[in-house]
Short mmCIF file of N, CA and C in Angstrom, two decimals:
data_model
loop_
_atom_site.label_atom_id
_atom_site.label_comp_id
_atom_site.label_asym_id
_atom_site.label_seq_id
_atom_site.Cartn_x
_atom_site.Cartn_y
_atom_site.Cartn_z
N MET J 27 0.84 -1.18 0.00
CA MET J 27 0.00 0.00 0.00
C MET J 27 0.88 1.24 0.00
N ASN J 28 0.45 2.27 -0.69
CA ASN J 28 1.22 3.50 -0.69
C ASN J 28 0.80 4.39 0.48
N LEU J 29 1.37 5.57 0.58
CA LEU J 29 1.11 6.45 1.72
C LEU J 29 -0.34 6.93 1.80
N LEU J 30 -1.03 7.01 0.67
CA LEU J 30 -2.42 7.48 0.66
C LEU J 30 -3.42 6.39 1.02
N GLY J 31 -2.97 5.18 1.17
CA GLY J 31 -3.87 4.11 1.54
C GLY J 31 -4.50 3.40 0.37
N TRP J 32 -4.07 3.70 -0.85
CA TRP J 32 -4.63 3.07 -2.02
C TRP J 32 -3.86 1.80 -2.34
N VAL J 33 -4.54 0.84 -2.85
CA VAL J 33 -3.88 -0.38 -3.30
C VAL J 33 -3.09 -0.05 -4.55
N GLU J 34 -1.86 -0.51 -4.61
CA GLU J 34 -0.99 -0.14 -5.72
C GLU J 34 -1.19 -0.98 -6.96
N SER J 35 -1.89 -2.08 -6.87
CA SER J 35 -2.09 -2.89 -8.05
C SER J 35 -3.58 -3.09 -8.30
N SER J 36 -3.90 -3.30 -9.52
CA SER J 36 -5.29 -3.57 -9.88
C SER J 36 -5.30 -4.55 -11.03
N LYS J 37 -6.43 -5.17 -11.20
CA LYS J 37 -6.58 -6.15 -12.26
C LYS J 37 -7.93 -5.93 -12.91
N SER J 38 -7.94 -5.76 -14.22
CA SER J 38 -9.20 -5.63 -14.95
C SER J 38 -9.61 -6.99 -15.48
N PHE J 39 -10.88 -7.22 -15.50
CA PHE J 39 -11.38 -8.47 -16.07
C PHE J 39 -12.79 -8.25 -16.58
N PHE J 40 -13.19 -9.12 -17.47
CA PHE J 40 -14.54 -9.09 -18.02
C PHE J 40 -15.15 -10.45 -17.75
N PRO J 41 -16.08 -10.52 -16.81
CA PRO J 41 -16.66 -11.83 -16.49
C PRO J 41 -17.39 -12.43 -17.69
N ARG J 42 -17.29 -13.71 -17.82
CA ARG J 42 -18.01 -14.41 -18.89
C ARG J 42 -19.50 -14.44 -18.56
N VAL J 43 -20.30 -14.35 -19.61
CA VAL J 43 -21.74 -14.40 -19.46
C VAL J 43 -22.27 -15.40 -20.48
N GLN J 44 -22.93 -16.42 -20.01
CA GLN J 44 -23.60 -17.36 -20.91
C GLN J 44 -24.99 -16.80 -21.21
N VAL J 45 -25.42 -16.90 -22.45
CA VAL J 45 -26.71 -16.36 -22.85
C VAL J 45 -27.46 -17.40 -23.66
N ALA J 46 -28.71 -17.62 -23.29
CA ALA J 46 -29.60 -18.47 -24.07
C ALA J 46 -30.76 -17.59 -24.52
N GLY J 47 -31.08 -17.63 -25.81
CA GLY J 47 -32.12 -16.75 -26.28
C GLY J 47 -32.91 -17.31 -27.43
N LEU J 48 -33.95 -16.61 -27.75
CA LEU J 48 -34.76 -16.96 -28.92
C LEU J 48 -35.37 -15.69 -29.48
N ASP J 49 -35.69 -15.76 -30.75
CA ASP J 49 -36.36 -14.63 -31.37
C ASP J 49 -37.35 -15.15 -32.40
N CYS J 50 -38.30 -14.31 -32.71
CA CYS J 50 -39.29 -14.66 -33.72
C CYS J 50 -39.74 -13.38 -34.41
N SER J 51 -40.19 -13.52 -35.64
CA SER J 51 -40.72 -12.37 -36.35
C SER J 51 -41.73 -12.87 -37.38
N GLY J 52 -42.58 -11.97 -37.76
CA GLY J 52 -43.59 -12.33 -38.75
C GLY J 52 -44.49 -11.13 -39.00
N SER J 53 -45.64 -11.41 -39.52
CA SER J 53 -46.59 -10.33 -39.76
C SER J 53 -48.01 -10.83 -39.61
N ILE J 54 -48.87 -9.93 -39.23
CA ILE J 54 -50.30 -10.16 -39.19
C ILE J 54 -50.89 -9.12 -40.13
N SER J 55 -51.44 -9.60 -41.24
CA SER J 55 -51.85 -8.71 -42.32
C SER J 55 -50.60 -7.96 -42.79
N ASN J 56 -50.59 -6.66 -42.76
CA ASN J 56 -49.42 -5.89 -43.17
C ASN J 56 -48.66 -5.29 -41.99
N ILE J 57 -48.96 -5.76 -40.80
CA ILE J 57 -48.31 -5.25 -39.60
C ILE J 57 -47.18 -6.20 -39.20
N GLY J 58 -45.97 -5.68 -39.17
CA GLY J 58 -44.82 -6.49 -38.76
C GLY J 58 -44.79 -6.63 -37.25
N ILE J 59 -44.46 -7.82 -36.78
CA ILE J 59 -44.33 -8.06 -35.34
C ILE J 59 -43.05 -8.87 -35.09
N TRP J 60 -42.45 -8.70 -33.93
CA TRP J 60 -41.27 -9.47 -33.57
C TRP J 60 -41.12 -9.50 -32.06
N GLY J 61 -40.31 -10.42 -31.63
CA GLY J 61 -39.98 -10.54 -30.23
C GLY J 61 -38.64 -11.23 -30.07
N GLU J 62 -37.92 -10.87 -29.03
CA GLU J 62 -36.66 -11.49 -28.69
C GLU J 62 -36.61 -11.62 -27.18
N ALA J 63 -36.02 -12.69 -26.70
CA ALA J 63 -35.84 -12.88 -25.26
C ALA J 63 -34.50 -13.55 -25.04
N ALA J 64 -33.86 -13.20 -23.95
CA ALA J 64 -32.57 -13.79 -23.62
C ALA J 64 -32.47 -13.97 -22.11
N TYR J 65 -31.87 -15.08 -21.71
CA TYR J 65 -31.59 -15.36 -20.31
C TYR J 65 -30.08 -15.27 -20.12
N PHE J 66 -29.64 -14.32 -19.30
CA PHE J 66 -28.22 -14.06 -19.08
C PHE J 66 -27.77 -14.75 -17.79
N MET J 67 -26.67 -15.48 -17.88
CA MET J 67 -26.13 -16.21 -16.73
C MET J 67 -24.67 -15.82 -16.53
N PRO J 68 -24.40 -14.78 -15.72
CA PRO J 68 -23.02 -14.35 -15.52
C PRO J 68 -22.25 -15.35 -14.65
N GLU J 69 -20.93 -15.48 -14.90
CA GLU J 69 -20.11 -16.36 -14.08
C GLU J 69 -20.00 -15.78 -12.67
N ASP J 70 -19.70 -16.65 -11.72
CA ASP J 70 -19.50 -16.20 -10.34
C ASP J 70 -18.18 -15.47 -10.23
N TYR J 71 -18.19 -14.35 -9.55
CA TYR J 71 -16.96 -13.61 -9.28
C TYR J 71 -17.17 -12.73 -8.06
N THR J 72 -16.09 -12.34 -7.46
CA THR J 72 -16.10 -11.38 -6.37
C THR J 72 -14.99 -10.39 -6.63
N THR J 73 -15.28 -9.12 -6.49
CA THR J 73 -14.25 -8.11 -6.61
C THR J 73 -14.11 -7.40 -5.27
N ASP J 74 -12.90 -7.14 -4.89
CA ASP J 74 -12.60 -6.40 -3.67
C ASP J 74 -11.82 -5.15 -4.04
N ALA J 75 -12.19 -4.05 -3.46
CA ALA J 75 -11.47 -2.81 -3.69
C ALA J 75 -11.45 -2.04 -2.38
N TYR J 76 -10.43 -1.26 -2.21
CA TYR J 76 -10.31 -0.43 -1.01
C TYR J 76 -10.52 1.02 -1.39
N LEU J 77 -11.35 1.68 -0.64
CA LEU J 77 -11.52 3.12 -0.74
C LEU J 77 -11.01 3.66 0.57
N GLY J 78 -9.78 4.17 0.55
CA GLY J 78 -9.11 4.49 1.81
C GLY J 78 -8.85 3.18 2.52
N LYS J 79 -9.34 3.06 3.73
CA LYS J 79 -9.17 1.81 4.48
C LYS J 79 -10.44 0.96 4.47
N ASN J 80 -11.45 1.38 3.74
CA ASN J 80 -12.72 0.66 3.69
C ASN J 80 -12.73 -0.33 2.54
N LEU J 81 -13.04 -1.57 2.86
CA LEU J 81 -13.13 -2.62 1.85
C LEU J 81 -14.51 -2.57 1.20
N ILE J 82 -14.53 -2.51 -0.12
CA ILE J 82 -15.78 -2.55 -0.88
C ILE J 82 -15.75 -3.84 -1.68
N SER J 83 -16.70 -4.70 -1.43
CA SER J 83 -16.74 -6.00 -2.08
C SER J 83 -18.00 -6.09 -2.94
N GLU J 84 -17.86 -6.64 -4.13
CA GLU J 84 -19.00 -6.80 -5.03
C GLU J 84 -19.07 -8.24 -5.49
N GLN J 85 -20.27 -8.80 -5.41
CA GLN J 85 -20.50 -10.17 -5.84
C GLN J 85 -21.02 -10.17 -7.27
N SER J 86 -20.93 -11.32 -7.92
CA SER J 86 -21.42 -11.43 -9.28
C SER J 86 -22.93 -11.20 -9.34
N ALA J 87 -23.38 -10.81 -10.49
CA ALA J 87 -24.80 -10.53 -10.70
C ALA J 87 -25.59 -11.83 -10.78
N SER J 88 -26.86 -11.75 -10.42
CA SER J 88 -27.77 -12.89 -10.53
C SER J 88 -28.19 -13.06 -11.98
N PRO J 89 -28.58 -14.26 -12.38
CA PRO J 89 -29.13 -14.45 -13.73
C PRO J 89 -30.37 -13.58 -13.93
N TYR J 90 -30.62 -13.18 -15.16
CA TYR J 90 -31.77 -12.32 -15.43
C TYR J 90 -32.24 -12.51 -16.88
N PHE J 91 -33.49 -12.10 -17.12
CA PHE J 91 -34.09 -12.08 -18.46
C PHE J 91 -34.12 -10.65 -18.97
N ASP J 92 -33.89 -10.48 -20.25
CA ASP J 92 -34.30 -9.24 -20.89
C ASP J 92 -35.01 -9.62 -22.19
N TYR J 93 -35.88 -8.72 -22.65
CA TYR J 93 -36.69 -9.06 -23.82
C TYR J 93 -37.15 -7.79 -24.52
N ILE J 94 -37.61 -8.00 -25.74
CA ILE J 94 -38.15 -6.92 -26.56
C ILE J 94 -39.33 -7.46 -27.36
N ILE J 95 -40.36 -6.67 -27.47
CA ILE J 95 -41.45 -6.98 -28.39
C ILE J 95 -41.72 -5.71 -29.20
N GLY J 96 -42.04 -5.87 -30.46
CA GLY J 96 -42.23 -4.70 -31.29
C GLY J 96 -43.16 -4.94 -32.46
N SER J 97 -43.49 -3.83 -33.08
CA SER J 97 -44.39 -3.87 -34.22
C SER J 97 -44.08 -2.67 -35.12
N ASP J 98 -44.33 -2.84 -36.42
CA ASP J 98 -44.19 -1.70 -37.31
C ASP J 98 -45.22 -1.79 -38.43
N TYR J 99 -45.45 -0.65 -39.06
CA TYR J 99 -46.45 -0.58 -40.12
C TYR J 99 -46.09 0.60 -41.02
N THR J 100 -46.27 0.43 -42.32
CA THR J 100 -46.11 1.52 -43.28
C THR J 100 -47.47 1.84 -43.88
N PHE J 101 -47.91 3.05 -43.68
CA PHE J 101 -49.20 3.49 -44.20
C PHE J 101 -49.11 3.72 -45.71
N GLY J 102 -50.25 3.78 -46.37
CA GLY J 102 -50.31 3.98 -47.82
C GLY J 102 -49.62 5.26 -48.27
N SER J 103 -49.55 6.25 -47.39
CA SER J 103 -48.90 7.53 -47.72
C SER J 103 -47.38 7.42 -47.62
N GLY J 104 -46.88 6.26 -47.17
CA GLY J 104 -45.44 6.07 -47.02
C GLY J 104 -44.92 6.42 -45.63
N VAL J 105 -45.78 6.79 -44.72
CA VAL J 105 -45.36 7.07 -43.34
C VAL J 105 -45.14 5.75 -42.63
N TYR J 106 -43.95 5.60 -42.07
CA TYR J 106 -43.55 4.38 -41.36
C TYR J 106 -43.61 4.63 -39.86
N VAL J 107 -44.24 3.69 -39.12
CA VAL J 107 -44.36 3.80 -37.66
C VAL J 107 -43.81 2.52 -37.04
N ASN J 108 -43.00 2.69 -36.02
CA ASN J 108 -42.38 1.57 -35.31
C ASN J 108 -42.57 1.80 -33.82
N ILE J 109 -42.98 0.78 -33.08
CA ILE J 109 -43.10 0.87 -31.63
C ILE J 109 -42.52 -0.40 -31.02
N GLN J 110 -41.76 -0.23 -29.93
CA GLN J 110 -41.12 -1.35 -29.28
C GLN J 110 -41.20 -1.20 -27.77
N PHE J 111 -41.31 -2.32 -27.07
CA PHE J 111 -41.21 -2.35 -25.62
C PHE J 111 -39.96 -3.18 -25.30
N ILE J 112 -39.06 -2.60 -24.52
CA ILE J 112 -37.79 -3.25 -24.20
C ILE J 112 -37.66 -3.35 -22.69
N HIS J 113 -37.34 -4.54 -22.20
CA HIS J 113 -37.03 -4.74 -20.78
C HIS J 113 -35.55 -5.05 -20.69
N GLY J 114 -34.75 -4.06 -20.30
CA GLY J 114 -33.31 -4.23 -20.17
C GLY J 114 -32.56 -3.84 -21.42
N PHE J 115 -31.82 -2.74 -21.36
CA PHE J 115 -30.97 -2.30 -22.46
C PHE J 115 -29.59 -2.93 -22.31
N ASP J 116 -28.77 -2.83 -23.37
CA ASP J 116 -27.45 -3.47 -23.38
C ASP J 116 -26.56 -3.05 -22.21
N HIS J 117 -26.64 -1.82 -21.77
CA HIS J 117 -25.77 -1.33 -20.70
C HIS J 117 -26.26 -1.76 -19.32
N GLU J 118 -27.44 -2.33 -19.22
CA GLU J 118 -28.00 -2.76 -17.94
C GLU J 118 -27.71 -4.25 -17.76
N ILE J 119 -26.78 -4.56 -16.86
CA ILE J 119 -26.31 -5.94 -16.73
C ILE J 119 -26.51 -6.51 -15.33
N VAL J 120 -27.32 -5.85 -14.52
CA VAL J 120 -27.62 -6.34 -13.18
C VAL J 120 -29.13 -6.43 -13.05
N LYS J 121 -29.61 -7.56 -12.57
CA LYS J 121 -31.05 -7.84 -12.52
C LYS J 121 -31.86 -6.70 -11.89
N ASP J 122 -31.40 -6.17 -10.78
CA ASP J 122 -32.16 -5.13 -10.07
C ASP J 122 -32.09 -3.76 -10.74
N GLN J 123 -31.25 -3.63 -11.75
CA GLN J 123 -31.11 -2.34 -12.41
C GLN J 123 -31.72 -2.31 -13.81
N LEU J 124 -32.45 -3.36 -14.20
CA LEU J 124 -33.08 -3.38 -15.52
C LEU J 124 -34.24 -2.40 -15.55
N ASN J 125 -34.34 -1.65 -16.62
CA ASN J 125 -35.43 -0.69 -16.80
C ASN J 125 -36.30 -1.13 -17.97
N ASP J 126 -37.48 -0.56 -18.06
CA ASP J 126 -38.39 -0.76 -19.18
C ASP J 126 -38.35 0.48 -20.06
N TYR J 127 -38.41 0.26 -21.37
CA TYR J 127 -38.36 1.35 -22.34
C TYR J 127 -39.47 1.15 -23.36
N ILE J 128 -40.13 2.23 -23.71
CA ILE J 128 -41.08 2.24 -24.82
C ILE J 128 -40.52 3.21 -25.85
N ILE J 129 -40.28 2.72 -27.06
CA ILE J 129 -39.68 3.54 -28.10
C ILE J 129 -40.64 3.59 -29.28
N THR J 130 -40.93 4.79 -29.73
CA THR J 130 -41.80 5.00 -30.89
C THR J 130 -41.05 5.87 -31.90
N ARG J 131 -41.16 5.50 -33.15
CA ARG J 131 -40.49 6.27 -34.21
C ARG J 131 -41.44 6.40 -35.39
N ILE J 132 -41.50 7.60 -35.93
CA ILE J 132 -42.28 7.88 -37.13
C ILE J 132 -41.33 8.48 -38.15
N GLU J 133 -41.38 7.97 -39.37
CA GLU J 133 -40.51 8.52 -40.41
C GLU J 133 -41.22 8.53 -41.76
N LYS J 134 -40.73 9.42 -42.61
CA LYS J 134 -41.28 9.56 -43.96
C LYS J 134 -40.13 9.82 -44.92
N SER J 135 -40.07 9.06 -45.99
CA SER J 135 -39.02 9.21 -47.00
C SER J 135 -39.56 9.94 -48.23
N PHE J 136 -38.65 10.67 -48.89
CA PHE J 136 -38.98 11.42 -50.10
C PHE J 136 -37.89 11.18 -51.15
N PHE J 137 -38.21 11.45 -52.39
CA PHE J 137 -37.25 11.41 -53.50
C PHE J 137 -36.50 10.08 -53.55
N SER J 138 -37.25 8.99 -53.59
CA SER J 138 -36.68 7.64 -53.67
C SER J 138 -35.69 7.37 -52.53
N ASP J 139 -36.07 7.72 -51.33
CA ASP J 139 -35.29 7.50 -50.10
C ASP J 139 -34.03 8.37 -50.00
N LYS J 140 -33.90 9.38 -50.80
CA LYS J 140 -32.74 10.27 -50.67
C LYS J 140 -32.88 11.21 -49.47
N LEU J 141 -34.11 11.51 -49.09
CA LEU J 141 -34.39 12.37 -47.93
C LEU J 141 -35.34 11.63 -47.01
N LYS J 142 -34.96 11.52 -45.75
CA LYS J 142 -35.81 10.87 -44.76
C LYS J 142 -35.97 11.81 -43.58
N ILE J 143 -37.22 12.06 -43.20
CA ILE J 143 -37.53 12.93 -42.07
C ILE J 143 -38.11 12.08 -40.95
N MET J 144 -37.52 12.18 -39.78
CA MET J 144 -38.00 11.47 -38.59
C MET J 144 -38.42 12.52 -37.56
N PRO J 145 -39.64 13.03 -37.67
CA PRO J 145 -40.04 14.12 -36.78
C PRO J 145 -40.32 13.66 -35.35
N CYS J 146 -40.50 12.37 -35.18
CA CYS J 146 -40.94 11.90 -33.87
C CYS J 146 -40.28 10.57 -33.52
N THR J 147 -39.17 10.63 -32.79
CA THR J 147 -38.64 9.46 -32.13
C THR J 147 -38.72 9.79 -30.65
N VAL J 148 -39.48 8.99 -29.92
CA VAL J 148 -39.71 9.23 -28.50
C VAL J 148 -39.33 7.98 -27.74
N VAL J 149 -38.57 8.18 -26.65
CA VAL J 149 -38.17 7.09 -25.78
C VAL J 149 -38.66 7.43 -24.38
N PHE J 150 -39.40 6.52 -23.78
CA PHE J 150 -39.86 6.68 -22.40
C PHE J 150 -39.29 5.53 -21.59
N SER J 151 -38.77 5.82 -20.41
CA SER J 151 -38.22 4.75 -19.58
C SER J 151 -38.79 4.80 -18.17
N ALA J 152 -38.86 3.63 -17.56
CA ALA J 152 -39.34 3.52 -16.18
C ALA J 152 -38.62 2.36 -15.50
N HIS J 153 -38.33 2.54 -14.23
CA HIS J 153 -37.70 1.45 -13.48
C HIS J 153 -38.76 0.66 -12.71
N GLU J 154 -39.55 1.36 -11.94
CA GLU J 154 -40.64 0.73 -11.19
C GLU J 154 -41.95 1.39 -11.59
N TRP J 155 -42.83 0.63 -12.22
CA TRP J 155 -44.10 1.19 -12.67
C TRP J 155 -44.98 1.61 -11.49
N SER J 156 -44.80 0.99 -10.34
CA SER J 156 -45.61 1.34 -9.17
C SER J 156 -45.22 2.70 -8.60
N SER J 157 -44.01 3.17 -8.88
CA SER J 157 -43.58 4.48 -8.41
C SER J 157 -43.09 5.33 -9.59
N ILE J 158 -43.85 5.32 -10.65
CA ILE J 158 -43.48 5.99 -11.90
C ILE J 158 -43.25 7.49 -11.70
N ALA J 159 -43.97 8.12 -10.82
CA ALA J 159 -43.82 9.56 -10.61
C ALA J 159 -42.48 9.92 -9.99
N ASP J 160 -41.80 8.96 -9.37
CA ASP J 160 -40.53 9.23 -8.71
C ASP J 160 -39.31 8.97 -9.58
N SER J 161 -39.44 8.11 -10.59
CA SER J 161 -38.27 7.77 -11.40
C SER J 161 -38.71 7.39 -12.81
N TYR J 162 -38.46 8.29 -13.75
CA TYR J 162 -38.81 8.04 -15.14
C TYR J 162 -37.87 8.84 -16.03
N GLY J 163 -37.92 8.57 -17.30
CA GLY J 163 -37.10 9.32 -18.25
C GLY J 163 -37.82 9.46 -19.58
N PHE J 164 -37.41 10.47 -20.32
CA PHE J 164 -38.05 10.79 -21.59
C PHE J 164 -37.01 11.41 -22.51
N ALA J 165 -36.97 10.97 -23.75
CA ALA J 165 -36.09 11.58 -24.74
C ALA J 165 -36.87 11.77 -26.03
N TYR J 166 -36.71 12.93 -26.63
CA TYR J 166 -37.32 13.26 -27.91
C TYR J 166 -36.17 13.51 -28.88
N ILE J 167 -36.18 12.80 -30.02
CA ILE J 167 -35.04 12.84 -30.94
C ILE J 167 -35.53 13.07 -32.37
N PRO J 168 -35.78 14.32 -32.76
CA PRO J 168 -36.11 14.58 -34.17
C PRO J 168 -34.84 14.51 -35.01
N GLU J 169 -34.99 14.06 -36.27
CA GLU J 169 -33.80 13.87 -37.10
C GLU J 169 -34.17 13.96 -38.58
N VAL J 170 -33.20 14.39 -39.39
CA VAL J 170 -33.34 14.42 -40.84
C VAL J 170 -32.09 13.76 -41.43
N GLU J 171 -32.30 12.83 -42.39
CA GLU J 171 -31.20 12.18 -43.11
C GLU J 171 -31.26 12.58 -44.57
N PHE J 172 -30.09 12.81 -45.15
CA PHE J 172 -30.02 13.15 -46.57
C PHE J 172 -28.94 12.28 -47.21
N HIS J 173 -29.30 11.60 -48.30
CA HIS J 173 -28.39 10.73 -49.05
C HIS J 173 -28.25 11.30 -50.46
N PRO J 174 -27.33 12.24 -50.68
CA PRO J 174 -27.23 12.86 -52.01
C PRO J 174 -26.73 11.90 -53.09
N VAL J 175 -25.85 10.98 -52.71
CA VAL J 175 -25.34 9.96 -53.62
C VAL J 175 -25.17 8.66 -52.83
N ASP J 176 -24.98 7.56 -53.55
CA ASP J 176 -24.76 6.28 -52.87
C ASP J 176 -23.57 6.39 -51.92
N ASN J 177 -23.71 5.75 -50.76
CA ASN J 177 -22.64 5.63 -49.76
C ASN J 177 -22.25 6.94 -49.07
N LEU J 178 -23.07 7.98 -49.19
CA LEU J 178 -22.83 9.24 -48.48
C LEU J 178 -24.12 9.65 -47.78
N GLU J 179 -24.01 9.95 -46.51
CA GLU J 179 -25.19 10.30 -45.72
C GLU J 179 -24.88 11.47 -44.80
N PHE J 180 -25.80 12.43 -44.73
CA PHE J 180 -25.73 13.54 -43.80
C PHE J 180 -26.92 13.42 -42.84
N ASP J 181 -26.67 13.53 -41.55
CA ASP J 181 -27.73 13.49 -40.54
C ASP J 181 -27.65 14.75 -39.69
N ILE J 182 -28.80 15.29 -39.37
CA ILE J 182 -28.87 16.40 -38.43
C ILE J 182 -30.08 16.16 -37.54
N GLY J 183 -29.92 16.45 -36.26
CA GLY J 183 -31.01 16.23 -35.33
C GLY J 183 -30.67 16.75 -33.96
N SER J 184 -31.46 16.37 -33.00
CA SER J 184 -31.22 16.81 -31.63
C SER J 184 -31.70 15.76 -30.63
N TYR J 185 -31.16 15.85 -29.44
CA TYR J 185 -31.60 15.05 -28.31
C TYR J 185 -32.16 16.01 -27.27
N ILE J 186 -33.40 15.84 -26.94
CA ILE J 186 -34.04 16.63 -25.89
C ILE J 186 -34.43 15.63 -24.81
N ILE J 187 -33.81 15.78 -23.64
CA ILE J 187 -33.88 14.74 -22.62
C ILE J 187 -34.42 15.31 -21.31
N TYR J 188 -35.28 14.53 -20.67
CA TYR J 188 -35.77 14.90 -19.34
C TYR J 188 -35.94 13.64 -18.52
N GLY J 189 -35.77 13.75 -17.23
CA GLY J 189 -35.98 12.61 -16.37
C GLY J 189 -36.03 13.02 -14.92
N LYS J 190 -36.47 12.09 -14.10
CA LYS J 190 -36.58 12.33 -12.67
C LYS J 190 -36.11 11.07 -11.95
N GLY J 191 -35.53 11.24 -10.79
CA GLY J 191 -35.08 10.09 -10.01
C GLY J 191 -33.71 9.63 -10.46
N SER J 192 -33.52 8.31 -10.48
CA SER J 192 -32.20 7.76 -10.80
C SER J 192 -32.15 7.13 -12.19
N SER J 193 -33.09 7.48 -13.06
CA SER J 193 -33.11 6.89 -14.39
C SER J 193 -31.95 7.38 -15.23
N LEU J 194 -31.63 6.64 -16.28
CA LEU J 194 -30.58 7.04 -17.21
C LEU J 194 -30.83 8.45 -17.74
N PHE J 195 -32.06 8.74 -18.14
CA PHE J 195 -32.38 10.04 -18.70
C PHE J 195 -32.34 11.14 -17.65
N ALA J 196 -32.64 10.84 -16.39
CA ALA J 196 -32.53 11.84 -15.33
C ALA J 196 -31.08 12.28 -15.18
N ASN J 197 -30.16 11.34 -15.34
CA ASN J 197 -28.74 11.67 -15.25
C ASN J 197 -28.26 12.49 -16.45
N LEU J 198 -29.00 12.46 -17.56
CA LEU J 198 -28.61 13.18 -18.77
C LEU J 198 -29.49 14.40 -19.05
N LYS J 199 -30.39 14.74 -18.14
CA LYS J 199 -31.40 15.77 -18.45
C LYS J 199 -30.81 17.15 -18.74
N ASP J 200 -29.60 17.41 -18.32
CA ASP J 200 -28.98 18.70 -18.62
C ASP J 200 -28.06 18.62 -19.84
N ASP J 201 -28.13 17.51 -20.56
CA ASP J 201 -27.23 17.29 -21.69
C ASP J 201 -27.95 17.25 -23.03
N ASP J 202 -28.97 18.09 -23.23
CA ASP J 202 -29.60 18.18 -24.54
C ASP J 202 -28.51 18.53 -25.56
N ALA J 203 -28.70 18.09 -26.79
CA ALA J 203 -27.65 18.31 -27.78
C ALA J 203 -28.22 18.39 -29.18
N LEU J 204 -27.50 19.08 -30.04
CA LEU J 204 -27.71 19.06 -31.48
C LEU J 204 -26.60 18.19 -32.05
N PHE J 205 -26.90 17.47 -33.12
CA PHE J 205 -25.84 16.67 -33.73
C PHE J 205 -25.91 16.78 -35.24
N CYS J 206 -24.75 16.58 -35.84
CA CYS J 206 -24.63 16.55 -37.29
C CYS J 206 -23.60 15.47 -37.60
N ASN J 207 -23.98 14.47 -38.37
CA ASN J 207 -23.10 13.38 -38.73
C ASN J 207 -22.93 13.32 -40.25
N VAL J 208 -21.75 12.94 -40.65
CA VAL J 208 -21.48 12.65 -42.06
C VAL J 208 -20.96 11.22 -42.09
N LYS J 209 -21.59 10.37 -42.89
CA LYS J 209 -21.18 8.97 -43.00
C LYS J 209 -20.80 8.67 -44.44
N VAL J 210 -19.62 8.11 -44.60
CA VAL J 210 -19.15 7.68 -45.91
C VAL J 210 -18.86 6.20 -45.84
N GLN J 211 -19.41 5.42 -46.75
CA GLN J 211 -19.18 3.99 -46.77
C GLN J 211 -18.44 3.62 -48.05
N PHE J 212 -17.43 2.79 -47.91
CA PHE J 212 -16.70 2.32 -49.10
C PHE J 212 -16.09 0.98 -48.83
#
């Protein structure tokens, strides 16, 4: 140990996670539907760390399920609508920290898909539905894509974020942003 009480060595590791899953997709009339489910089984591990002279120990996570169900439809006018319910996002890897998300997106393409307008992408999140007023999140993401030629794309949009409690969006609520991306594929 050094003079400040910190441990002088550390070891990084990535615990193995076994995953069993299934997915399905299809349509009912012209409405697309799909679902995916996965059971995550992390390996057993214990990590010990010292904060000053205090030992902080963490045990491996319990097995957990995450899943998604969704649907989409394209109206005769060419307006595309997609809605999904997600239990557990990729960054949520502990059973007690899984959140629920409802994502809706509306888009319309013009000029043979060279211009795509997404005026309404909305993400709502909740950790505990019984106490929704205490912890929730909301993101609104309008966006425009332009493809002037093959393999070149320009995107412009914004993230407008609000949340309350300990949700992901509550932690980002002061980080609204405008973005502009240029993508070249070759």
